[in-house]
């Protein structure tokens, strides 16, 4: 049971009326009663109605939303520098998404092999504590010009959530852990994965879209010199 304290409810046809608290108890998966303290009349509502009321009461957006990561990414990129700036720039960059035990049920990824690419929705955990500012200086503008955070893909965001399209290289289950291998990643080792969705070409790829200040893939070719001892090891 939880106690909420709000000043009044104003929801769909209900006249705004003051309440001090309402109290809820679960009845089944998506129904529960709320008890308005003033009237002490229990009302049966669904979770979605309850959420709508909450949004109204708290001036949506809600102040706090909690997610449980569905998995964690094991990546060869161990520090946040020198990671590709977007997915698919370095196709050889491969990683493993290990699904958390709650989601290891093979049914949760049934059909995923039909998709060559997947969206990963993830937390920028490496910088999540560092806050954000309304403008950022994208590397694509030489780090000199400012654009709005919402006109950028900067990791420093009000909600530090990232999205990357990665190659689906197949999945397996070993000792009860389901893993999906992904390619072309731009993600730090240990990145908490919030969601996985199939990439759907007809909807997700827009051939005449404008790329703003990031029109072309950056020229990232660098010449690499190997020392004789490195060459020997290769
Ligand atoms: N494709 C994503 C990420 C773009 S920013 C998006 O558009 O949302 C990519 C940069 O994020 C990488 O170069 C790396 O420096 C940084 N990064 C990747 N994973 C991170 C993590 N878990 N925490 C903090 N920074 C991360």
GROMACS .gro file of N, CA and C and ligand atoms in nm, residues 80-81 83-87 122-127 153-155 161-164 186-188 191-192, ligand 1:
model
  101
   80UNK      N    1   3.539   0.583  -2.220
   80UNK     CA    2   3.450   0.653  -2.312
   80UNK      C    3   3.522   0.734  -2.420
   81UNK      N    4   3.654   0.744  -2.411
   81UNK     CA    5   3.727   0.810  -2.518
   81UNK      C    6   3.760   0.707  -2.626
   83UNK      N    7   3.579   0.592  -2.854
   83UNK     CA    8   3.467   0.507  -2.898
   83UNK      C    9   3.411   0.574  -3.023
   84UNK      N   10   3.371   0.496  -3.124
   84UNK     CA   11   3.309   0.561  -3.240
   84UNK      C   12   3.193   0.651  -3.196
   85UNK      N   13   3.171   0.760  -3.271
   85UNK     CA   14   3.070   0.857  -3.228
   85UNK      C   15   2.929   0.817  -3.266
   86UNK      N   16   2.917   0.725  -3.354
   86UNK     CA   17   2.785   0.672  -3.388
   86UNK      C   18   2.802   0.525  -3.425
   87UNK      N   19   2.693   0.449  -3.422
   87UNK     CA   20   2.705   0.309  -3.462
   87UNK      C   21   2.738   0.297  -3.610
  122UNK      N   22   1.957   0.270  -2.447
  122UNK     CA   23   2.047   0.243  -2.335
  122UNK      C   24   2.067   0.367  -2.248
  123UNK      N   25   2.130   0.343  -2.135
  123UNK     CA   26   2.163   0.451  -2.044
  123UNK      C   27   2.309   0.491  -2.065
  124UNK      N   28   2.335   0.621  -2.078
  124UNK     CA   29   2.474   0.670  -2.082
  124UNK      C   30   2.527   0.665  -1.939
  125UNK      N   31   2.550   0.544  -1.889
  125UNK     CA   32   2.581   0.532  -1.746
  125UNK      C   33   2.713   0.599  -1.708
  126UNK      N   34   2.806   0.607  -1.806
  126UNK     CA   35   2.937   0.662  -1.775
  126UNK      C   36   2.936   0.811  -1.745
  127UNK      N   37   2.830   0.880  -1.789
  127UNK     CA   38   2.824   1.026  -1.766
  127UNK      C   39   2.693   1.066  -1.699
  153UNK      N   40   2.320   1.469  -3.045
  153UNK     CA   41   2.316   1.333  -2.993
  153UNK      C   42   2.414   1.321  -2.877
  154UNK      N   43   2.439   1.433  -2.812
  154UNK     CA   44   2.531   1.435  -2.698
  154UNK      C   45   2.485   1.342  -2.587
  155UNK      N   46   2.580   1.276  -2.519
  155UNK     CA   47   2.543   1.191  -2.404
  155UNK      C   48   2.497   1.272  -2.283
  161UNK      N   49   1.971   0.907  -2.200
  161UNK     CA   50   1.932   0.787  -2.275
  161UNK      C   51   1.984   0.798  -2.417
  162UNK      N   52   2.043   0.690  -2.467
  162UNK     CA   53   2.097   0.688  -2.602
  162UNK      C   54   2.025   0.583  -2.686
  163UNK      N   55   2.038   0.599  -2.818
  163UNK     CA   56   1.982   0.502  -2.911
  163UNK      C   57   2.088   0.471  -3.016
  164UNK      N   58   2.104   0.344  -3.048
  164UNK     CA   59   2.199   0.304  -3.152
  164UNK      C   60   2.140   0.191  -3.234
  186UNK      N   61   2.874   0.165  -3.077
  186UNK     CA   62   2.941   0.288  -3.031
  186UNK      C   63   2.925   0.301  -2.880
  187UNK      N   64   2.929   0.186  -2.810
  187UNK     CA   65   2.891   0.186  -2.669
  187UNK      C   66   3.000   0.135  -2.577
  188UNK      N   67   3.001   0.198  -2.461
  188UNK     CA   68   3.097   0.168  -2.356
  188UNK      C   69   3.066   0.032  -2.292
  191UNK      N   70   2.745  -0.083  -2.049
  191UNK     CA   71   2.626   0.001  -2.074
  191UNK      C   72   2.498  -0.075  -2.040
  192UNK      N   73   2.414  -0.017  -1.951
  192UNK     CA   74   2.286  -0.081  -1.920
  192UNK      C   75   2.190  -0.066  -2.039
  235LIG     N1   76   2.427   0.644  -3.092
  235LIG     C1   77   2.403   0.702  -2.962
  235LIG     C2   78   2.530   0.751  -2.895
  235LIG     C3   79   2.595   0.869  -2.962
  235LIG     S1   80   2.715   0.944  -2.862
  235LIG     C4   81   2.299   0.810  -2.970
  235LIG     O1   82   2.292   0.878  -3.070
  235LIG     O2   83   2.221   0.827  -2.875
  235LIG     C5   84   2.837   0.822  -2.873
  235LIG     C6   85   2.937   0.845  -2.765
  235LIG     O3   86   2.878   0.816  -2.641
  235LIG     C7   87   3.057   0.752  -2.774
  235LIG     O4   88   3.152   0.809  -2.855
  235LIG     C8   89   3.101   0.742  -2.630
  235LIG     O5   90   3.196   0.840  -2.601
  235LIG     C9   91   2.977   0.775  -2.550
  235LIG     N2   92   2.921   0.659  -2.479
  235LIG    C10   93   2.884   0.538  -2.530
  235LIG     N3   94   2.834   0.460  -2.434
  235LIG    C11   95   2.836   0.533  -2.320
  235LIG    C12   96   2.795   0.509  -2.187
  235LIG     N4   97   2.742   0.393  -2.150
  235LIG     N5   98   2.814   0.608  -2.096
  235LIG    C13   99   2.868   0.726  -2.133
  235LIG     N6  100   2.907   0.756  -2.256
  235LIG    C14  101   2.892   0.660  -2.349
   0.00000   0.00000   0.00000
